[in-house]
Amino acid sequence: MGSLKKISDDDGHHRHPAQRRSLGLLSLSALLALLLLPRASLAEDSVFGSALLDFMQVAPGQLVSAEKEPLVVEIKVSERSRQAVYMGLVRLEAGAQSPFFLPGSDAIPSLMQPDQFGYFENPAQAQDLAPLKLDDDDYSVLEECRPQECRFKLSALGIAEAEALNWQAPGARQAFLGGFRTALADEVSGFQAKGLPALITYADKPTPYPVATGIRRLLAEAEPVLDLYPRLSKTLADPGGAGGTTTGESDRVLWSVSDFGYRPTLSVDRVVYLNKAPPADQGSVMALQNLYSNHYLAGRLQLGGILPEGSLPGQPGRYFWTLDLILFDDALGTFKRSLLGRGLRSEVEDRLKAIQAMGQP
């Protein structure tokens, strides 16, 4: 490894090429096996499951525990203060419902458990965010928001508008929320029409950070898994009509508020679901690609899919897997990193438990 030439990511951090492409976790033998197989047959071949286990660094013998309880691992990364990667899987009951959207939820993706959520139309409009409520703590930090020093993620223009508000005046919070809804909807509609270049640049830190930079970085780091789903990989790299749906598939943008254990976080995510039926759901996959977050995140990519019968060595039945790649907006101290890490790991475990429970009587 010492002889590998280092290269620099867009955020200035140095990594070996192998780390950028795969976090250094897929073995050469698994990669060669994948390259030699026809793409169309990967979801049905045991090499597919073996490649995911290789990425997880999980031995086949550890899979026994995933029959009844989720098996979740934290994958090692070179910068633990800046990144977190969790992957898990759980066995699905025979005849289980589709595990991609929670039943009776008006299409909440099973990869999240939000306190608030809603979908954007195409093109997005401010009224799509009408139910959105910000936490009282959000307004407290907005009162102190200054260029390059703000605990609420905004563009330079958004920070200037927050700074110009008289926060002691009646209706100041409502005024901010109204303008924020409009700005966020404009960003989403721009993304729906023009793709990644339309996304904002965060100006809350001394070094501006384009949202597109985080998206591209995580797509590169998830490449070994995304290579198993070439159509999904291509879709995530190009909006190509985000906001629309086709029979049995969807590509929409969703906003949500979730609590990771430190502060409620508003996120805007592109939700892509691709169905490889027949049979129903076999080899299907879902992705949540983060387009905006008001706290903590410089990027996030969540993936989930079904491993059909026979994909995992020595294990009968179908399994659902999920991969969560998170890029923090700053180097976190030990306490905050530990707190967020526990919350994120618990979130992965909870979502897998909910998915497994969908097939139980």
Short mmCIF file of C-alpha atoms in Angstrom, two decimals:
data_model
loop_
_atom_site.label_atom_id
_atom_site.label_comp_id
_atom_site.label_asym_id
_atom_site.label_seq_id
_atom_site.Cartn_x
_atom_site.Cartn_y
_atom_site.Cartn_z
CA MET A 1 0.00 0.00 0.00
CA GLY A 2 2.89 2.37 0.71
CA SER A 3 3.79 2.51 -2.97
CA LEU A 4 0.38 3.66 -4.11
CA LYS A 5 0.28 7.23 -5.33
CA LYS A 6 -2.03 9.44 -3.24
CA ILE A 7 -4.70 11.55 -4.86
CA SER A 8 -6.77 14.39 -3.46
CA ASP A 9 -10.56 14.50 -3.16
CA ASP A 10 -12.47 17.71 -3.84
CA ASP A 11 -12.45 18.53 -0.11
CA GLY A 12 -8.65 18.42 0.00
CA HIS A 13 -8.29 15.17 1.94
CA HIS A 14 -5.83 12.64 0.56
CA ARG A 15 -6.66 9.02 -0.06
CA HIS A 16 -5.13 6.13 -1.92
CA PRO A 17 -6.95 5.30 -5.16
CA ALA A 18 -8.16 2.01 -3.65
CA GLN A 19 -9.74 3.90 -0.76
CA ARG A 20 -11.58 6.29 -3.02
CA ARG A 21 -13.08 3.51 -5.10
CA SER A 22 -13.97 0.96 -2.48
CA LEU A 23 -12.94 2.13 1.01
CA GLY A 24 -10.34 -0.60 0.61
CA LEU A 25 -12.80 -3.37 1.47
CA LEU A 26 -13.55 -5.43 -1.63
CA SER A 27 -11.00 -8.13 -2.31
CA LEU A 28 -9.32 -8.39 -5.69
CA SER A 29 -10.68 -11.90 -6.17
CA ALA A 30 -14.28 -10.74 -5.70
CA LEU A 31 -13.78 -7.89 -8.14
CA LEU A 32 -12.31 -10.18 -10.78
CA ALA A 33 -15.19 -12.62 -10.35
CA LEU A 34 -17.70 -9.84 -10.81
CA LEU A 35 -16.00 -8.54 -13.93
CA LEU A 36 -16.08 -11.99 -15.52
CA LEU A 37 -19.83 -12.45 -15.00
CA PRO A 38 -22.57 -11.13 -17.29
CA ARG A 39 -24.12 -8.02 -15.75
CA ALA A 40 -27.66 -9.26 -16.22
CA SER A 41 -27.06 -12.33 -14.06
CA LEU A 42 -25.35 -10.74 -11.06
CA ALA A 43 -28.48 -10.40 -8.93
CA GLU A 44 -29.15 -14.12 -9.31
CA ASP A 45 -25.59 -15.38 -8.75
CA SER A 46 -24.04 -16.27 -5.40
CA VAL A 47 -21.02 -14.14 -6.32
CA PHE A 48 -23.32 -11.15 -5.90
CA GLY A 49 -23.97 -12.00 -2.25
CA SER A 50 -20.34 -12.90 -1.69
CA ALA A 51 -19.25 -9.50 -2.99
CA LEU A 52 -21.53 -7.73 -0.51
CA LEU A 53 -20.24 -9.88 2.35
CA ASP A 54 -16.72 -9.01 1.26
CA PHE A 55 -17.58 -5.32 1.39
CA MET A 56 -19.06 -5.80 4.87
CA GLN A 57 -16.02 -7.83 6.00
CA VAL A 58 -18.46 -10.46 7.28
CA ALA A 59 -17.66 -14.18 7.20
CA PRO A 60 -20.43 -16.58 6.06
CA GLY A 61 -20.52 -18.09 9.57
CA GLN A 62 -21.68 -14.77 11.01
CA LEU A 63 -24.84 -14.85 8.89
CA VAL A 64 -26.65 -17.20 11.26
CA SER A 65 -27.40 -14.25 13.56
CA ALA A 66 -29.07 -12.35 10.68
CA GLU A 67 -31.83 -14.95 10.42
CA LYS A 68 -33.66 -13.49 13.43
CA GLU A 69 -31.94 -10.18 14.22
CA PRO A 70 -30.33 -7.58 11.96
CA LEU A 71 -26.60 -7.97 11.46
CA VAL A 72 -25.10 -4.45 11.36
CA VAL A 73 -21.43 -3.57 11.03
CA GLU A 74 -19.54 -0.29 10.97
CA ILE A 75 -17.12 -0.33 8.07
CA LYS A 76 -13.73 1.18 8.79
CA VAL A 77 -12.85 4.41 7.00
CA SER A 78 -9.65 6.42 6.86
CA GLU A 79 -11.18 9.49 8.55
CA ARG A 80 -13.53 8.40 11.30
CA SER A 81 -14.06 12.00 12.47
CA ARG A 82 -15.37 12.93 9.00
CA GLN A 83 -17.14 9.77 7.82
CA ALA A 84 -19.33 6.90 8.95
CA VAL A 85 -20.29 3.83 6.93
CA TYR A 86 -22.77 1.25 8.20
CA MET A 87 -23.97 -1.86 6.42
CA GLY A 88 -26.48 -4.44 7.54
CA LEU A 89 -28.69 -7.27 6.42
CA VAL A 90 -31.57 -9.33 7.72
CA ARG A 91 -33.51 -12.36 6.51
CA LEU A 92 -36.96 -11.79 5.05
CA GLU A 93 -39.89 -13.99 5.95
CA ALA A 94 -41.33 -16.19 3.21
CA GLY A 95 -44.05 -14.29 1.39
CA ALA A 96 -43.01 -10.98 2.96
CA GLN A 97 -44.42 -7.75 1.61
CA SER A 98 -42.21 -5.53 -0.53
CA PRO A 99 -39.57 -4.20 1.88
CA PHE A 100 -38.91 -0.93 0.07
CA PHE A 101 -41.81 1.21 1.31
CA LEU A 102 -43.44 0.91 4.72
CA PRO A 103 -47.05 -0.29 4.45
CA GLY A 104 -49.80 2.20 5.22
CA SER A 105 -47.32 5.06 5.28
CA ASP A 106 -48.15 6.95 2.09
CA ALA A 107 -44.89 5.70 0.58
CA ILE A 108 -42.31 6.38 3.28
CA PRO A 109 -39.09 4.65 2.13
CA SER A 110 -38.18 1.86 4.53
CA LEU A 111 -34.60 3.23 4.60
CA MET A 112 -35.78 6.04 6.88
CA GLN A 113 -38.08 6.63 9.85
CA PRO A 114 -38.81 10.36 9.74
CA ASP A 115 -40.78 12.48 12.19
CA GLN A 116 -41.95 14.70 9.31
CA PHE A 117 -41.87 14.06 5.56
CA GLY A 118 -43.41 14.97 2.22
CA TYR A 119 -42.73 14.63 -1.51
CA PHE A 120 -41.98 17.44 -3.95
CA GLU A 121 -43.91 17.79 -7.15
CA ASN A 122 -42.05 18.21 -10.44
CA PRO A 123 -41.29 21.06 -10.69
CA ALA A 124 -40.99 21.58 -6.94
CA GLN A 125 -43.00 24.36 -5.33
CA ALA A 126 -42.82 26.11 -1.95
CA GLN A 127 -46.24 24.72 -1.05
CA ASP A 128 -44.74 21.21 -1.11
CA LEU A 129 -43.01 22.24 2.13
CA ALA A 130 -46.14 23.70 3.77
CA PRO A 131 -46.19 21.09 6.60
CA LEU A 132 -42.51 21.67 7.45
CA LYS A 133 -41.78 22.89 10.97
CA LEU A 134 -38.31 23.81 12.21
CA ASP A 135 -37.14 23.08 15.73
CA ASP A 136 -36.93 25.97 18.23
CA ASP A 137 -33.19 25.34 18.44
CA ASP A 138 -32.92 25.98 14.70
CA TYR A 139 -34.18 29.51 15.17
CA SER A 140 -31.80 30.05 18.09
CA VAL A 141 -28.77 29.20 15.95
CA LEU A 142 -30.13 31.22 13.02
CA GLU A 143 -30.14 34.35 15.18
CA GLU A 144 -26.37 33.90 15.53
CA CYS A 145 -25.77 32.92 11.90
CA ARG A 146 -22.92 34.78 10.19
CA PRO A 147 -21.01 34.21 6.92
CA GLN A 148 -18.62 31.25 7.26
CA GLU A 149 -19.85 30.71 10.82
CA CYS A 150 -23.36 29.32 10.98
CA ARG A 151 -24.79 26.20 12.62
CA PHE A 152 -27.57 25.97 10.03
CA LYS A 153 -26.46 25.02 6.53
CA LEU A 154 -27.30 27.74 3.99
CA SER A 155 -25.88 29.31 0.86
CA ALA A 156 -24.12 32.67 1.08
CA LEU A 157 -27.36 34.38 0.04
CA GLY A 158 -29.37 32.46 2.62
CA ILE A 159 -26.94 33.43 5.39
CA ALA A 160 -27.11 37.09 4.34
CA GLU A 161 -30.91 36.99 4.49
CA ALA A 162 -30.89 35.34 7.93
CA GLU A 163 -28.37 37.89 9.20
CA ALA A 164 -30.50 40.79 7.91
CA LEU A 165 -33.61 39.65 9.80
CA ASN A 166 -34.63 41.37 13.02
CA TRP A 167 -35.15 38.21 15.02
CA GLN A 168 -36.79 40.09 17.88
CA ALA A 169 -39.56 41.43 15.64
CA PRO A 170 -42.94 39.67 15.65
CA GLY A 171 -43.25 37.23 12.77
CA ALA A 172 -39.47 36.93 12.19
CA ARG A 173 -39.54 33.15 12.39
CA GLN A 174 -42.46 32.90 9.98
CA ALA A 175 -40.70 35.27 7.59
CA PHE A 176 -37.57 33.15 7.59
CA LEU A 177 -39.50 29.91 7.15
CA GLY A 178 -41.45 31.31 4.20
CA GLY A 179 -38.29 32.42 2.41
CA PHE A 180 -36.52 29.17 3.29
CA ARG A 181 -39.32 27.07 1.82
CA THR A 182 -39.16 29.08 -1.42
CA ALA A 183 -35.35 28.82 -1.65
CA LEU A 184 -35.36 25.08 -0.99
CA ALA A 185 -38.10 24.45 -3.54
CA ASP A 186 -36.18 26.53 -6.10
CA GLU A 187 -33.08 24.42 -5.48
CA VAL A 188 -35.04 21.18 -5.96
CA SER A 189 -36.76 22.40 -9.12
CA GLY A 190 -33.36 23.45 -10.46
CA PHE A 191 -31.99 19.99 -9.72
CA GLN A 192 -34.99 18.37 -11.41
CA ALA A 193 -34.32 20.42 -14.54
CA LYS A 194 -30.53 20.76 -14.64
CA GLY A 195 -29.01 18.18 -12.32
CA LEU A 196 -26.12 18.49 -9.88
CA PRO A 197 -24.89 21.95 -11.01
CA ALA A 198 -28.14 23.47 -9.72
CA LEU A 199 -27.51 22.39 -6.12
CA ILE A 200 -26.30 24.98 -3.62
CA THR A 201 -22.88 25.55 -2.15
CA TYR A 202 -22.90 25.49 1.64
CA ALA A 203 -21.39 28.70 3.05
CA ASP A 204 -21.70 27.92 6.76
CA LYS A 205 -17.99 27.04 7.13
CA PRO A 206 -14.79 28.97 6.30
CA THR A 207 -14.37 26.79 3.20
CA PRO A 208 -17.47 26.74 0.91
CA TYR A 209 -18.64 23.23 0.06
CA PRO A 210 -20.73 22.45 -3.04
CA VAL A 211 -23.38 19.80 -2.35
CA ALA A 212 -22.43 18.20 -5.67
CA THR A 213 -18.93 17.52 -4.31
CA GLY A 214 -20.29 15.32 -1.53
CA ILE A 215 -22.59 13.50 -3.94
CA ARG A 216 -19.79 12.67 -6.37
CA ARG A 217 -17.45 11.58 -3.59
CA LEU A 218 -19.94 9.12 -2.08
CA LEU A 219 -20.90 7.73 -5.48
CA ALA A 220 -17.21 6.99 -6.05
CA GLU A 221 -16.82 5.33 -2.65
CA ALA A 222 -19.95 3.20 -3.16
CA GLU A 223 -18.84 2.20 -6.65
CA PRO A 224 -18.08 -1.47 -5.81
CA VAL A 225 -21.70 -1.94 -4.71
CA LEU A 226 -23.21 0.31 -7.38
CA ASP A 227 -21.32 -1.68 -10.04
CA LEU A 228 -23.66 -4.55 -9.17
CA TYR A 229 -26.57 -2.32 -10.24
CA PRO A 230 -25.38 -0.51 -13.38
CA ARG A 231 -28.76 1.06 -14.13
CA LEU A 232 -28.98 2.53 -10.63
CA SER A 233 -25.40 3.77 -10.87
CA LYS A 234 -26.18 5.58 -14.11
CA THR A 235 -29.42 7.01 -12.74
CA LEU A 236 -27.80 8.45 -9.62
CA ALA A 237 -25.12 10.16 -11.66
CA ASP A 238 -27.74 11.97 -13.75
CA PRO A 239 -31.20 13.20 -12.59
CA GLY A 240 -32.82 12.48 -15.96
CA GLY A 241 -36.34 13.34 -14.83
CA ALA A 242 -36.15 13.05 -11.04
CA GLY A 243 -39.66 13.60 -9.75
CA GLY A 244 -41.40 11.17 -12.08
CA THR A 245 -42.58 7.59 -11.75
CA THR A 246 -43.04 4.64 -14.05
CA THR A 247 -44.93 1.41 -13.53
CA GLY A 248 -43.43 -0.39 -10.54
CA GLU A 249 -40.56 2.11 -10.23
CA SER A 250 -40.11 5.63 -8.91
CA ASP A 251 -37.68 8.54 -9.01
CA ARG A 252 -38.83 11.39 -6.77
CA VAL A 253 -37.50 13.98 -4.32
CA LEU A 254 -38.58 13.86 -0.68
CA TRP A 255 -38.03 16.13 2.33
CA SER A 256 -37.94 14.74 5.86
CA VAL A 257 -37.03 15.60 9.44
CA SER A 258 -35.31 12.92 11.55
CA ASP A 259 -33.61 12.93 14.94
CA PHE A 260 -30.19 11.25 15.08
CA GLY A 261 -29.89 11.81 18.83
CA TYR A 262 -28.26 15.25 18.85
CA ARG A 263 -30.48 17.68 16.94
CA PRO A 264 -33.44 17.15 14.53
CA THR A 265 -32.13 17.32 10.97
CA LEU A 266 -34.00 18.37 7.86
CA SER A 267 -32.92 16.47 4.77
CA VAL A 268 -33.90 16.57 1.12
CA ASP A 269 -33.27 13.28 -0.67
CA ARG A 270 -33.75 11.90 -4.12
CA VAL A 271 -35.56 8.55 -3.78
CA VAL A 272 -34.93 6.06 -6.58
CA TYR A 273 -36.55 2.64 -6.67
CA LEU A 274 -35.79 0.23 -9.51
CA ASN A 275 -37.69 -3.04 -9.81
CA LYS A 276 -36.13 -6.06 -11.48
CA ALA A 277 -39.30 -8.17 -11.42
CA PRO A 278 -40.31 -10.86 -12.31
CA PRO A 279 -40.58 -12.37 -9.82
CA ALA A 280 -41.73 -9.44 -7.72
CA ASP A 281 -38.88 -7.56 -6.03
CA GLN A 282 -36.19 -10.11 -6.88
CA GLY A 283 -32.98 -8.13 -7.24
CA SER A 284 -34.79 -4.80 -6.78
CA VAL A 285 -32.88 -1.89 -5.27
CA MET A 286 -33.52 1.53 -3.71
CA ALA A 287 -31.31 4.58 -3.16
CA LEU A 288 -31.67 7.76 -1.12
CA GLN A 289 -29.28 10.42 -2.40
CA ASN A 290 -28.96 13.47 -0.15
CA LEU A 291 -29.41 16.84 -1.89
CA TYR A 292 -29.52 19.06 1.21
CA SER A 293 -29.29 18.81 5.01
CA ASN A 294 -29.50 21.69 7.45
CA HIS A 295 -27.15 20.10 10.01
CA TYR A 296 -24.08 17.87 10.20
CA LEU A 297 -23.96 16.37 6.72
CA ALA A 298 -21.83 17.21 3.70
CA GLY A 299 -23.31 14.18 1.95
CA ARG A 300 -25.19 10.95 2.47
CA LEU A 301 -26.01 7.98 0.27
CA GLN A 302 -28.30 5.18 1.44
CA LEU A 303 -28.73 1.99 -0.58
CA GLY A 304 -30.88 -1.06 0.01
CA GLY A 305 -31.86 -4.13 -1.93
CA ILE A 306 -32.97 -7.75 -1.95
CA LEU A 307 -30.62 -10.69 -2.14
CA PRO A 308 -32.66 -13.45 -3.83
CA GLU A 309 -32.73 -17.06 -2.64
CA GLY A 310 -29.30 -18.67 -2.91
CA SER A 311 -27.30 -15.43 -2.94
CA LEU A 312 -25.64 -15.99 0.45
CA PRO A 313 -23.38 -19.03 0.89
CA GLY A 314 -25.00 -21.71 3.02
CA GLN A 315 -28.02 -19.56 3.91
CA PRO A 316 -31.53 -20.29 2.61
CA GLY A 317 -34.10 -17.58 2.06
CA ARG A 318 -34.11 -13.99 0.84
CA TYR A 319 -32.23 -11.22 2.61
CA PHE A 320 -32.52 -7.46 2.62
CA TRP A 321 -29.29 -5.46 2.77
CA THR A 322 -28.68 -1.78 3.37
CA LEU A 323 -25.59 0.43 3.06
CA ASP A 324 -25.41 3.90 4.62
CA LEU A 325 -22.50 6.19 3.70
CA ILE A 326 -22.35 9.47 5.63
CA LEU A 327 -19.98 12.38 5.16
CA PHE A 328 -19.96 14.88 8.02
CA ASP A 329 -19.55 18.57 7.32
CA ASP A 330 -16.63 18.93 9.75
CA ALA A 331 -14.26 16.86 11.80
CA LEU A 332 -16.28 15.81 14.84
CA GLY A 333 -14.95 15.59 18.37
CA THR A 334 -14.95 12.25 20.11
CA PHE A 335 -18.14 12.88 22.10
CA LYS A 336 -20.26 14.18 19.23
CA ARG A 337 -18.93 11.50 16.85
CA SER A 338 -19.76 8.81 19.39
CA LEU A 339 -23.25 10.22 19.98
CA LEU A 340 -24.04 10.50 16.28
CA GLY A 341 -22.49 7.11 15.57
CA ARG A 342 -24.71 5.38 18.10
CA GLY A 343 -27.77 7.13 16.73
CA LEU A 344 -26.94 6.23 13.13
CA ARG A 345 -26.17 2.60 13.93
CA SER A 346 -29.39 2.33 15.91
CA GLU A 347 -31.25 3.82 12.96
CA VAL A 348 -29.90 1.13 10.63
CA GLU A 349 -30.85 -1.61 13.10
CA ASP A 350 -34.35 -0.18 13.62
CA ARG A 351 -35.06 0.10 9.91
CA LEU A 352 -33.97 -3.51 9.33
CA LYS A 353 -36.18 -4.68 12.19
CA ALA A 354 -39.13 -2.80 10.67
CA ILE A 355 -38.41 -4.33 7.27
CA GLN A 356 -38.24 -7.85 8.71
CA ALA A 357 -41.47 -7.31 10.66
CA MET A 358 -43.34 -6.47 7.45
CA GLY A 359 -43.53 -10.18 6.63
CA GLN A 360 -44.64 -11.39 10.05
CA PRO A 361 -48.29 -12.11 10.98
#
